[in-house]
Every structure is written in C-alpha cells, then in structure tokens.
Short mmCIF file of C-alpha atoms in Angstrom, two decimals:
data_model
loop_
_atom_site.label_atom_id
_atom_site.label_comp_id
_atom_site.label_asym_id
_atom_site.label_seq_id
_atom_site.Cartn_x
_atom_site.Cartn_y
_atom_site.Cartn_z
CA UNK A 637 5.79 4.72 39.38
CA UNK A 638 3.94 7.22 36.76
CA UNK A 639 0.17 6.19 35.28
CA UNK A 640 1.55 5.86 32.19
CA UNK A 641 4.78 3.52 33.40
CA UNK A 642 2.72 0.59 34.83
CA UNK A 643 1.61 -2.14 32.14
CA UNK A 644 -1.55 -1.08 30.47
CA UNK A 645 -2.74 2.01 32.95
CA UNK A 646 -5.06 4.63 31.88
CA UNK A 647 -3.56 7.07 31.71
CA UNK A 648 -1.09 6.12 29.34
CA UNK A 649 -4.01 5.64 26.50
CA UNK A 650 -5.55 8.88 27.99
CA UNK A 651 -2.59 11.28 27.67
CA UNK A 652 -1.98 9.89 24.00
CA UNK A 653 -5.02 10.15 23.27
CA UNK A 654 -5.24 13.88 24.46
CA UNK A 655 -1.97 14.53 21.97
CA UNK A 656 -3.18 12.53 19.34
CA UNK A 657 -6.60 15.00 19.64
CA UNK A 658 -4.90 18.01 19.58
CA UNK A 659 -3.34 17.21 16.21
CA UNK A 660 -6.54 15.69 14.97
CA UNK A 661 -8.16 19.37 15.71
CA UNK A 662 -5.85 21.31 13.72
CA UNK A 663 -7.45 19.41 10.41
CA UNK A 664 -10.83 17.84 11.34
CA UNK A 665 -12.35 21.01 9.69
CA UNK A 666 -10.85 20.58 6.58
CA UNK A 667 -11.19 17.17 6.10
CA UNK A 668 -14.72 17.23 8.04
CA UNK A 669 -14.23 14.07 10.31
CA UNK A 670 -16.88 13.61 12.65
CA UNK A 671 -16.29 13.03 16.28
CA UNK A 672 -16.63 9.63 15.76
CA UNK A 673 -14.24 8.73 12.64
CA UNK A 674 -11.34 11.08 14.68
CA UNK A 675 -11.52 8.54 18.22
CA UNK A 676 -11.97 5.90 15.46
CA UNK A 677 -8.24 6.64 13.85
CA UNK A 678 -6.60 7.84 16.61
CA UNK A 679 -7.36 4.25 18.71
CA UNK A 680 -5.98 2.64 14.99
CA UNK A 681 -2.96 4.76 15.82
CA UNK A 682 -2.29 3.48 18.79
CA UNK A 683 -3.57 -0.21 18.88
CA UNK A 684 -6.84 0.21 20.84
CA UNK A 685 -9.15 -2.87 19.71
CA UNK A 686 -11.62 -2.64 21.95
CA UNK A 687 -12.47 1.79 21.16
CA UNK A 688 -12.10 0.39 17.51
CA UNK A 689 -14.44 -2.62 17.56
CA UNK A 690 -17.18 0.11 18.89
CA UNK A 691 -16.45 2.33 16.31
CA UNK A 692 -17.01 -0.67 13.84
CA UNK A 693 -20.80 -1.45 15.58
CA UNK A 694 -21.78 1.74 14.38
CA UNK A 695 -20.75 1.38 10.57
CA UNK A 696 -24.80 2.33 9.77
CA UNK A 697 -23.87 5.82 11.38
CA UNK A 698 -24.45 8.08 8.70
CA UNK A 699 -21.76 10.26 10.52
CA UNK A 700 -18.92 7.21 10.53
CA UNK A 701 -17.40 6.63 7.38
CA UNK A 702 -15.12 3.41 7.99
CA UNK A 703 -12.60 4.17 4.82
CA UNK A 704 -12.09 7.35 6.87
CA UNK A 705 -8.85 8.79 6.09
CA UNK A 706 -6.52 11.69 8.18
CA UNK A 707 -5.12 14.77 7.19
CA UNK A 708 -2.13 12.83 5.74
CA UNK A 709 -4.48 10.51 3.52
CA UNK A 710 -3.80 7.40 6.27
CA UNK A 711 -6.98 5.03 6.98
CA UNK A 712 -7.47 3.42 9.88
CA UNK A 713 -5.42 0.30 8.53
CA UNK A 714 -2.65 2.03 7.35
CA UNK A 715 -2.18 3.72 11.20
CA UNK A 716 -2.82 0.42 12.55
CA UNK A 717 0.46 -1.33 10.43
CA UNK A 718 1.77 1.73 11.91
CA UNK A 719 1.16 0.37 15.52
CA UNK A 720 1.81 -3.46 14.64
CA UNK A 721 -1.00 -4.61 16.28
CA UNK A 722 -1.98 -7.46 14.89
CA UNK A 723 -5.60 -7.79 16.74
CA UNK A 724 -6.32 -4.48 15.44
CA UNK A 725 -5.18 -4.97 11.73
CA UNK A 726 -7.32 -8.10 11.58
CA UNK A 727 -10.05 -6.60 12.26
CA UNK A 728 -10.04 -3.44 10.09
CA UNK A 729 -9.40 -5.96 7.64
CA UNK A 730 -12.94 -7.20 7.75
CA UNK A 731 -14.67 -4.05 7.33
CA UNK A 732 -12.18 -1.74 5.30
CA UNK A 733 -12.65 -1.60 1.25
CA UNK A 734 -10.15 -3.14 -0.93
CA UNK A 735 -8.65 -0.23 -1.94
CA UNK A 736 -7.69 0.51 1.65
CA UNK A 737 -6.53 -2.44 2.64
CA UNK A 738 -4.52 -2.92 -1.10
CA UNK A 739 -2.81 0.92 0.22
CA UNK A 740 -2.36 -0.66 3.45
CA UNK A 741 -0.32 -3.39 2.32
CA UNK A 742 1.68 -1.61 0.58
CA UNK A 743 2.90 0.03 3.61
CA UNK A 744 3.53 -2.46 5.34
CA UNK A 745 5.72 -3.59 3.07
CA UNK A 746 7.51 -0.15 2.13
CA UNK A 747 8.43 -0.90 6.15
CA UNK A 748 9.39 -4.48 5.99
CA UNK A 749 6.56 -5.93 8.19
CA UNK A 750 6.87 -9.31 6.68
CA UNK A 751 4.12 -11.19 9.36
CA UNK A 752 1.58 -8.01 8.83
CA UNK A 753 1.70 -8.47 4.73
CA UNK A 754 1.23 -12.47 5.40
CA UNK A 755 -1.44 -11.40 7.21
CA UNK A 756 -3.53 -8.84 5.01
CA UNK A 757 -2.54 -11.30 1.71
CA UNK A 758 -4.05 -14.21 3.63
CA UNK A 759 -7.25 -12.49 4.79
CA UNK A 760 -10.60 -13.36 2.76
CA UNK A 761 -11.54 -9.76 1.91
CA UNK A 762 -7.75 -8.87 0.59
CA UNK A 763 -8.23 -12.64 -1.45
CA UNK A 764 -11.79 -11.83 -2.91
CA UNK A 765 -10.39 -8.23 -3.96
CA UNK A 766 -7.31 -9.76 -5.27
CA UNK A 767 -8.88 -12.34 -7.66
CA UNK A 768 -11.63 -9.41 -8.85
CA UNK A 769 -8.79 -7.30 -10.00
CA UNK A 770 -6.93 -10.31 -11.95
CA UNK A 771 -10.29 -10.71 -13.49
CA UNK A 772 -10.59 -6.89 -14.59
CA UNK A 773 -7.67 -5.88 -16.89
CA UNK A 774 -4.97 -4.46 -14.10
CA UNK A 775 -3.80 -2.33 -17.14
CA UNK A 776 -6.87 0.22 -15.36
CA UNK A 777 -5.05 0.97 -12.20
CA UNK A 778 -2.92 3.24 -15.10
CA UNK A 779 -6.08 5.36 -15.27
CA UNK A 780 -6.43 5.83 -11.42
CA UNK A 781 -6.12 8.84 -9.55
CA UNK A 782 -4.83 8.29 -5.65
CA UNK A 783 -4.61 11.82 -4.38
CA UNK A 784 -4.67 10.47 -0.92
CA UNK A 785 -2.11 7.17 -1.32
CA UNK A 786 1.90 8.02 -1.22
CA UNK A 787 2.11 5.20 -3.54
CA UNK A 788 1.54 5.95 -7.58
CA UNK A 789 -1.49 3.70 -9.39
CA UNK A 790 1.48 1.73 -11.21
CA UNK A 791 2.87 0.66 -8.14
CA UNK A 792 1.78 -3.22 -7.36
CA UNK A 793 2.74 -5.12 -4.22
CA UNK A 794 5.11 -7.03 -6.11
CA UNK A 795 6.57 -4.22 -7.57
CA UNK A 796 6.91 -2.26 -4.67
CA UNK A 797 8.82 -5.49 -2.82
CA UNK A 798 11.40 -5.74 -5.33
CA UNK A 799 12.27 -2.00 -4.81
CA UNK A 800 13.05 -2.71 -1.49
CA UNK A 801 14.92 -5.81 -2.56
CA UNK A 802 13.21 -8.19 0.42
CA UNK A 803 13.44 -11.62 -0.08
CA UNK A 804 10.75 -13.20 1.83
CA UNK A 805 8.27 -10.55 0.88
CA UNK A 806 9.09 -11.15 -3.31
CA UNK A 807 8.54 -15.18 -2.85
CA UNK A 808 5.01 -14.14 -1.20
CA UNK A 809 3.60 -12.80 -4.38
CA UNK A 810 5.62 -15.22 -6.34
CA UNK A 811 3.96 -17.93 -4.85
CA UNK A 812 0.78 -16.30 -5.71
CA UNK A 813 1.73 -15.79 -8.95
CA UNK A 814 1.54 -11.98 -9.27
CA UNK A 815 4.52 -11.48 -11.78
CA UNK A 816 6.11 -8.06 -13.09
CA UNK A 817 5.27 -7.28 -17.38
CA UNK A 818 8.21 -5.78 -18.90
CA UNK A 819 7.22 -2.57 -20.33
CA UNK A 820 7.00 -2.10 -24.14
CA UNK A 821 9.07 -0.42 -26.00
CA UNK A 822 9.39 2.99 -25.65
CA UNK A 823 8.66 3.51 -29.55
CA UNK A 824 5.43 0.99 -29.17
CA UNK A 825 2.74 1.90 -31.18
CA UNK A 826 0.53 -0.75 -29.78
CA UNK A 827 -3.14 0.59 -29.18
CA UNK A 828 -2.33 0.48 -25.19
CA UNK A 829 0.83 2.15 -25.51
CA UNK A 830 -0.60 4.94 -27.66
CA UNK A 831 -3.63 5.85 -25.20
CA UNK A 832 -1.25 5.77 -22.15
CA UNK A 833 0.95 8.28 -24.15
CA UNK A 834 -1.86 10.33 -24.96
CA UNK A 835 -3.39 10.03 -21.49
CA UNK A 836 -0.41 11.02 -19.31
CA UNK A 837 3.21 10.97 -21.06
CA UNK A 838 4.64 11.58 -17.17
CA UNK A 839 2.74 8.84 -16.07
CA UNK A 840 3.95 6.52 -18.51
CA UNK A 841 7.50 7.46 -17.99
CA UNK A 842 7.58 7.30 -14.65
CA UNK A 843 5.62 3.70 -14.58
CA UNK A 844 8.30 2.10 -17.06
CA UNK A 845 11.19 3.52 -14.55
CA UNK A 846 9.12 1.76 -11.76
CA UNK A 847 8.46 -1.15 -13.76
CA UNK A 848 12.28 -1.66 -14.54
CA UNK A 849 13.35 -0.60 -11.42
CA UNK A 850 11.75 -3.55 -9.66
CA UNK A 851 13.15 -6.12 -12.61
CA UNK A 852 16.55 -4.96 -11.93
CA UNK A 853 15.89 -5.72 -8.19
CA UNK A 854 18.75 -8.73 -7.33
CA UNK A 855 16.32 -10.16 -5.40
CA UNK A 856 13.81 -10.79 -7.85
CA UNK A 857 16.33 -11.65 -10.57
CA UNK A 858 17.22 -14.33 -7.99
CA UNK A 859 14.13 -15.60 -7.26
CA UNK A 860 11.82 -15.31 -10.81
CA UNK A 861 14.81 -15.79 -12.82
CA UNK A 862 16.07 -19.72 -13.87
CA UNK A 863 19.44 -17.92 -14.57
CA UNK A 864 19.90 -14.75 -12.82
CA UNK A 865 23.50 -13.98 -14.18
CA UNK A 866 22.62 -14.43 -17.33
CA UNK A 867 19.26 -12.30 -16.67
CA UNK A 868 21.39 -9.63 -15.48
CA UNK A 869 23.47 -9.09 -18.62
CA UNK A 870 20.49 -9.34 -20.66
CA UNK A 871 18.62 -6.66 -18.37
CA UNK A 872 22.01 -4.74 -18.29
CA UNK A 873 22.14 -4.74 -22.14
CA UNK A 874 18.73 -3.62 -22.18
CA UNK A 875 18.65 -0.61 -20.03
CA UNK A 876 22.04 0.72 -21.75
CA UNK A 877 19.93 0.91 -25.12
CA UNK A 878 16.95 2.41 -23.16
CA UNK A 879 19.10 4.83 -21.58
CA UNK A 880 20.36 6.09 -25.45
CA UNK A 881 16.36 6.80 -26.22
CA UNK A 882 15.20 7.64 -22.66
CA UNK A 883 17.77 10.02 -20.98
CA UNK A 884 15.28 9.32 -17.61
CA UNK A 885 17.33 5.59 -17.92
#
C-alpha cells in the first residue's frame, strides 16, 4: 500500500501540497503572496486545520494578510467550502472579514452545500456583519466594485438561491427575513433610479434581469408567495410588458 493510500499518511498532504505549490509559483509574483499567506491557502484547499490554525497565530505578521486571496480571487474560506471541511470553515470564519465570508457563502451555495451555508449564516461574525448591512442602506452594494468575486455586487444570498431554485437554502433566508425588492420600473424617475442610470446603465440592466430572475424562481414563488399560481400569472404578465420596453427580457 502507497503513502498516500493509507488513512491520513504524509505523504498524501505532502505530494498535494508539492502540486498545489507549483501552481501557487506560477502567480505568487503577481499577486505578491508571501510564503506564509501561499501554505496558508493551499492547507484551506485541502482541509488542513492544524497548518491553518498556525497560520491564524501569526495574524500580527505584517507579511500575513488573512483576507489573502489566490490568483483566481479565492480566500482562504472560499477554498475551504471547496474542501467541505467543516473544522476548517469554522474557523476561518472567526478571523476572515465580512466581505469574505459574505463571497464565501455565496459559493457555497452556487454549489448546493446546504450544512456549510447553515453554518457560515449561523456563525457570530457572519450575524454581526449581517445586521450592520441591514442597518446601512443595502441599496450601496450597487456602488461596489468586486474585481476579485465571480459574483456581481447585486447578487444577495437570497437572490443567488432562488437562481438555483433550492428549496431548503430559499426558506434559510426566508426565515431570516432577507426578502427580494422588485425592481422599479424601467421608466422610474425616482432619485435612486436616476443615479443608478447615470452611474452604470449595464449595471442596472443586468441587476433588474438578476433581480427578476430570482422572483421567477418556482421555488421562491412557492415558498414567499400565499398564492403561487396566481403569482405566476401576475409575474408572467409582467415580464411580457417588460420584455416590449426591455428587449434584454
């Protein structure tokens, strides 16, 4: 039996590891991780809690940055939803900024982990963040530029679960009350409306298609709606008068 094929041998971690490195070196330069923050992502990669609580004792290292991110834009979190381990993503979780955590959640739920978005939405730091931003106007995250998330500003948790149409992940934020505002008419000359045109016209169209997207999600209809059929029509009837205006619908 190989190193690597008995339960937890060494040389399994060291040969990934060793591949993981190799890719690391290709960008470290341009992205100027340290030593440190590259052993620090690649153990989040592959589930290593014990290289990762080390990293963690030396957050006052001016050369370890813990919101760290790869060549692909990927924190620590986000590569440990990757792994599923649940040790490790519990821990990030203490340390990590909201921001990171909110970009790892919404991973985890682009994949369907339902037990590892329970378990970010349930952690105190993901709560404390959460309530800050439902005291800030959430209209801001419009503003926001996220070269380094795959998801779009627009995009909330709630949102992003009803594109993927899962059940149990929509009643989570349902049950915490996150809900999805219909967008405004296109023709809205509302002061809001009329700075977001100015602002980004792109950005606005493409956050209404999100925004309806997710509404038309049978799921959520299902689930938010008291009478889904006759939500459905109404939504139906809707988008066909949208689609006369906004050729995008």
């Amino acid at each position: 039996m190989s190193e690597c094929a008995a339960v937890g041998g060494p040389g399994c971690h060291s040969e990934k590891y060793r591949r993981e490195a190799e890719m690391w070196n290709e960008c470290a330069f341009a992205f100027q991780l340290t030593d440190e923050e590259r052993v620090y992502l690649q153990a989040a990669g592959i589930g290593d809690v014990g290289v990762i609580r080390q990293s963690l004792e030396e957050v006052d290292n001016s050369h370890f940055n813990v919101n760290c991110v790869d060549y692909m834009g990927r924190n620590a979190l986000h590569l440990a939803v990757d792994s599923e381990n649940m040790d490790c993503i519990e821990l990030l979780c203490d340390k990590l900024s909201f921001e990171c955590i909110e970009e790892a959640l919404l991973h985890a739920i682009s994949k369907g982990l339902t037990k590892i978005v329970r378990t970010i939405i349930e952690h105190p730091n993901y709560m404390a963040g959460e309530d800050k931003i439902k005291r800030m106007d959430y209209n801001n995250a419009f503003f926001r530029t996220e070269e380094k998330s795959q998801f779009s500003p627009d995009i909330t948790p709630l949102i992003l679960s009803a594109h993927y149409n899962n059940h149990e992940i929509i009643q989570m934020f349902l049950a915490r009350n996150h809900t999805i505002e219909k967008p405004h008419v296109i023709t809205c000359l509302c002061e809001d409306c009329q700075i977001k045109q100015n602002y980004d016209s792109l950005k606005r169209s493409r956050s209404r298609l999100n925004a309806y997207r997710a509404l038309a999600s049978p799921a959520y209809m299902a689930l938010s709606s008291p009478d889904p059929i006759m939500t459905t029509f109404e939504l139906r009837q809707e988008m066909m008068k949208l689609a006369e205006v906004e050729k995008e619908f």
